[in-house]
Amino acid sequence: MSYDPTSHLLLTPEDGDAPNRVVRLRELGIGDAPVPEFDDFARKLANVTGAPYAMVNFIDEDRQYFAGLYAPGADHAVELGTSGNQSSGVGRVMARDHGYCPHVVVRRKALVLEDVCDYPRFAGNPVVDEIGIRSYLGAPLIDRTGMALGTVCVVDQEPRPWGRQGLETIKTLAAELVDQIHRREHERS
C-alpha cells in the first residue's frame, strides 16, 4: 500500500486477496505473458468505447500486467514505452501503485473517472503526471470462483464523458472476457 505523505490519503488500497489471486492466475495460465486473444479484446474495448488506450490487466501483489494492450494508431497491440523503464510510458508491466485498476479489483466494482483531476484521491496518481492520463473507465474480471483476477479498462489523455452508457458497456465487456477466460480454462483441463 502507498500513502501520499502530504495528504495522508491511502493511494493504493490494501489487497488481502493478492496471494490467492496469484495462485488462481497461475492455475489459469494467465497474468504474466501477452495473450494474443487479450490483445484482440483490448482492440475491441478501444473500438467499442472510442478510447485510444485499452488494457486487459491482471494484478498480483506488487505489479499489474497488461496481458492485453492496445494503443492509438495501430491495427494491433503495441508496447507503449519499455517495460524496463516505466518512467518513459506504459509497457506491459506497471507498478501496483500506478493507475486505478487496483482500486477496481479491491472494490470489486466498476470505476468511472471522467476527469481524474476532479477527484483529489485519484488526481495524485503517478499516471497523471508520468503518462498524462486524464480519464479512466474500468471493470473487474470476477471469475467463477468469485476471485477478482484483474480488470478491463480504457483510458484517455483527455477528459471523457463516459456516463452511464460507458459504465454499462465496460461491465458488459468485462463479463464477456470472463466467459472467454472460463472457456480457456475448460480447454486447458
Coordinates of C-alpha atoms in Angstrom, one line a residue:
M1 CA 0.0 0.0 0.0
S2 CA 1.2 3.5 -0.6
Y3 CA 0.4 6.8 1.1
D4 CA 0.7 10.4 -0.1
P5 CA 2.6 11.9 2.9
T6 CA 1.3 15.4 2.0
S7 CA -2.3 14.5 2.1
H8 CA -2.3 11.3 4.3
L9 CA -4.5 9.6 1.7
L10 CA -4.2 5.9 1.0
L11 CA -3.4 6.0 -2.7
T12 CA -3.4 2.2 -3.3
P13 CA -5.8 0.1 -1.3
E14 CA -4.7 -2.9 0.7
D15 CA -5.3 -6.1 -1.2
G16 CA -5.7 -9.1 1.0
D17 CA -6.7 -11.3 -1.9
A18 CA -3.5 -10.8 -3.8
P19 CA -1.8 -14.1 -2.7
N20 CA -4.8 -16.1 -3.6
R21 CA -5.2 -14.2 -6.9
V22 CA -1.6 -15.1 -7.9
V23 CA -2.4 -18.8 -7.3
R24 CA -5.6 -18.5 -9.4
L25 CA -3.9 -16.7 -12.2
R26 CA -1.2 -19.5 -12.3
E27 CA -4.0 -22.1 -12.4
L28 CA -5.4 -20.3 -15.4
G29 CA -2.0 -19.8 -17.1
I30 CA -2.5 -16.0 -17.4
G31 CA -1.2 -12.8 -16.0
D32 CA 2.5 -12.9 -16.8
A33 CA 2.7 -13.0 -20.6
P34 CA 1.0 -11.3 -23.5
V35 CA -2.0 -13.3 -24.8
P36 CA -3.0 -12.6 -28.5
E37 CA -6.7 -13.1 -27.8
F38 CA -6.4 -10.5 -25.0
D39 CA -4.7 -8.0 -27.3
D40 CA -7.6 -8.6 -29.7
F41 CA -10.0 -8.0 -26.8
A42 CA -8.2 -4.8 -25.9
R43 CA -8.6 -3.6 -29.5
K44 CA -12.3 -4.4 -29.2
L45 CA -12.5 -2.4 -26.0
A46 CA -11.0 0.6 -27.7
N47 CA -13.2 0.3 -30.7
V48 CA -16.4 -0.1 -28.7
T49 CA -15.7 2.8 -26.3
G50 CA -13.8 5.1 -28.7
A51 CA -10.9 5.2 -26.3
P52 CA -7.3 5.4 -27.6
Y53 CA -5.9 3.0 -25.0
A54 CA -7.3 -0.2 -23.7
M55 CA -6.0 -3.0 -21.4
V56 CA -6.7 -6.4 -20.1
N57 CA -5.0 -6.1 -16.8
F58 CA -4.1 -8.8 -14.2
I59 CA -2.8 -7.7 -10.7
D60 CA -0.6 -9.6 -8.3
E61 CA 1.0 -8.4 -5.0
D62 CA 3.4 -6.0 -6.5
R63 CA 2.5 -5.2 -10.1
Q64 CA 0.0 -5.0 -12.8
Y65 CA 0.4 -7.0 -16.1
F66 CA -1.3 -6.0 -19.3
A67 CA -1.8 -9.3 -20.9
G68 CA -3.9 -7.4 -23.5
L69 CA -2.9 -4.0 -24.6
Y70 CA -4.0 -1.6 -27.4
A71 CA -2.8 1.9 -28.3
P72 CA -3.9 4.5 -30.8
G73 CA -2.7 4.5 -34.4
A74 CA -2.1 0.7 -34.6
D75 CA -4.0 -2.1 -36.1
H76 CA -2.5 -4.4 -33.4
A77 CA -1.4 -4.1 -29.8
V78 CA 1.8 -2.2 -29.2
E79 CA 4.2 -1.6 -26.4
L80 CA 4.0 1.9 -25.0
G81 CA 7.4 2.8 -23.7
T82 CA 9.6 0.0 -22.4
S83 CA 8.9 -2.4 -19.5
G84 CA 12.3 -1.8 -18.1
N85 CA 11.9 1.9 -17.8
Q86 CA 8.4 2.8 -16.5
S87 CA 9.0 6.5 -16.5
S88 CA 9.0 6.6 -20.3
G89 CA 5.4 5.4 -20.6
V90 CA 3.3 2.3 -20.2
G91 CA 4.7 -1.1 -21.1
R92 CA 3.2 -4.5 -20.3
V93 CA 4.2 -4.1 -16.6
M94 CA 3.3 -1.3 -14.3
A95 CA 3.8 -0.9 -10.5
R96 CA 0.7 -1.8 -8.4
D97 CA 0.6 1.8 -7.0
H98 CA 0.2 3.3 -10.5
G99 CA -3.2 3.6 -12.1
Y100 CA -6.7 2.9 -10.9
C101 CA -7.2 -0.8 -11.6
P102 CA -6.0 -1.9 -8.1
H103 CA -9.0 0.2 -6.7
V104 CA -11.4 -1.6 -9.1
V105 CA -10.1 -5.1 -8.0
V106 CA -10.2 -4.4 -4.3
R107 CA -13.6 -2.7 -4.5
R108 CA -14.9 -5.3 -7.0
K109 CA -16.9 -2.6 -8.7
A110 CA -16.5 -0.7 -12.0
L111 CA -15.0 2.8 -11.7
V112 CA -15.7 5.8 -13.9
L113 CA -13.4 8.8 -13.8
E114 CA -14.4 11.2 -16.5
D115 CA -11.7 13.6 -15.4
V116 CA -9.3 12.2 -12.8
C117 CA -8.4 15.8 -11.8
D118 CA -11.9 16.2 -10.3
Y119 CA -11.0 13.5 -7.7
P120 CA -8.2 14.5 -5.3
R121 CA -7.7 10.9 -4.3
F122 CA -7.0 9.9 -7.9
A123 CA -5.5 13.1 -9.3
G124 CA -2.3 12.5 -7.4
N125 CA -1.7 9.1 -9.0
P126 CA 1.6 8.8 -10.8
V127 CA 0.0 8.0 -14.2
V128 CA -1.4 11.5 -14.3
D129 CA 2.0 13.2 -14.5
E130 CA 4.1 10.4 -15.9
I131 CA 1.7 9.3 -18.7
G132 CA -0.8 12.1 -18.9
I133 CA -3.9 10.0 -18.1
R134 CA -7.0 12.2 -17.6
S135 CA -9.9 9.8 -17.8
Y136 CA -10.4 6.1 -16.8
L137 CA -13.2 3.6 -17.3
G138 CA -12.6 0.1 -15.8
A139 CA -14.5 -3.0 -14.5
P140 CA -13.3 -6.0 -12.5
L141 CA -12.9 -9.5 -14.0
I142 CA -14.6 -11.7 -11.4
D143 CA -14.3 -15.4 -12.3
R144 CA -16.5 -18.4 -11.4
T145 CA -14.6 -18.8 -8.1
G146 CA -15.5 -15.3 -7.0
M147 CA -11.9 -14.1 -7.4
A148 CA -11.3 -10.6 -8.9
L149 CA -8.5 -11.5 -11.3
G150 CA -7.9 -8.1 -12.7
T151 CA -9.7 -5.6 -14.9
V152 CA -10.6 -4.5 -18.4
C153 CA -10.1 -0.7 -18.8
V154 CA -9.8 2.1 -21.2
V155 CA -8.0 5.4 -20.6
D156 CA -7.6 8.7 -22.4
Q157 CA -5.3 11.7 -22.1
E158 CA -8.3 13.9 -22.4
P159 CA -11.4 14.1 -20.1
R160 CA -14.2 11.9 -21.4
P161 CA -17.9 11.9 -20.6
W162 CA -18.2 8.1 -20.2
G163 CA -21.6 8.4 -18.4
R164 CA -23.9 5.6 -17.5
Q165 CA -23.6 4.1 -21.0
G166 CA -19.9 3.8 -20.6
L167 CA -20.3 2.1 -17.3
E168 CA -22.8 -0.4 -18.6
T169 CA -20.6 -1.0 -21.7
I170 CA -17.4 -1.7 -19.7
K171 CA -19.3 -4.0 -17.3
T172 CA -20.8 -6.0 -20.2
L173 CA -17.3 -6.3 -21.8
A174 CA -15.8 -7.5 -18.6
A175 CA -18.4 -10.2 -18.3
E176 CA -17.7 -11.2 -21.9
L177 CA -14.0 -11.5 -21.2
V178 CA -14.7 -13.6 -18.1
D179 CA -16.6 -16.0 -20.2
Q180 CA -13.7 -16.2 -22.6
I181 CA -11.3 -16.9 -19.7
H182 CA -13.6 -19.7 -18.5
R183 CA -13.6 -21.2 -22.0
R184 CA -9.8 -21.1 -22.0
E185 CA -9.8 -22.8 -18.6
H186 CA -12.1 -25.6 -19.8
E187 CA -10.0 -26.2 -22.9
R188 CA -6.8 -26.5 -20.7
S189 CA -8.4 -29.1 -18.5

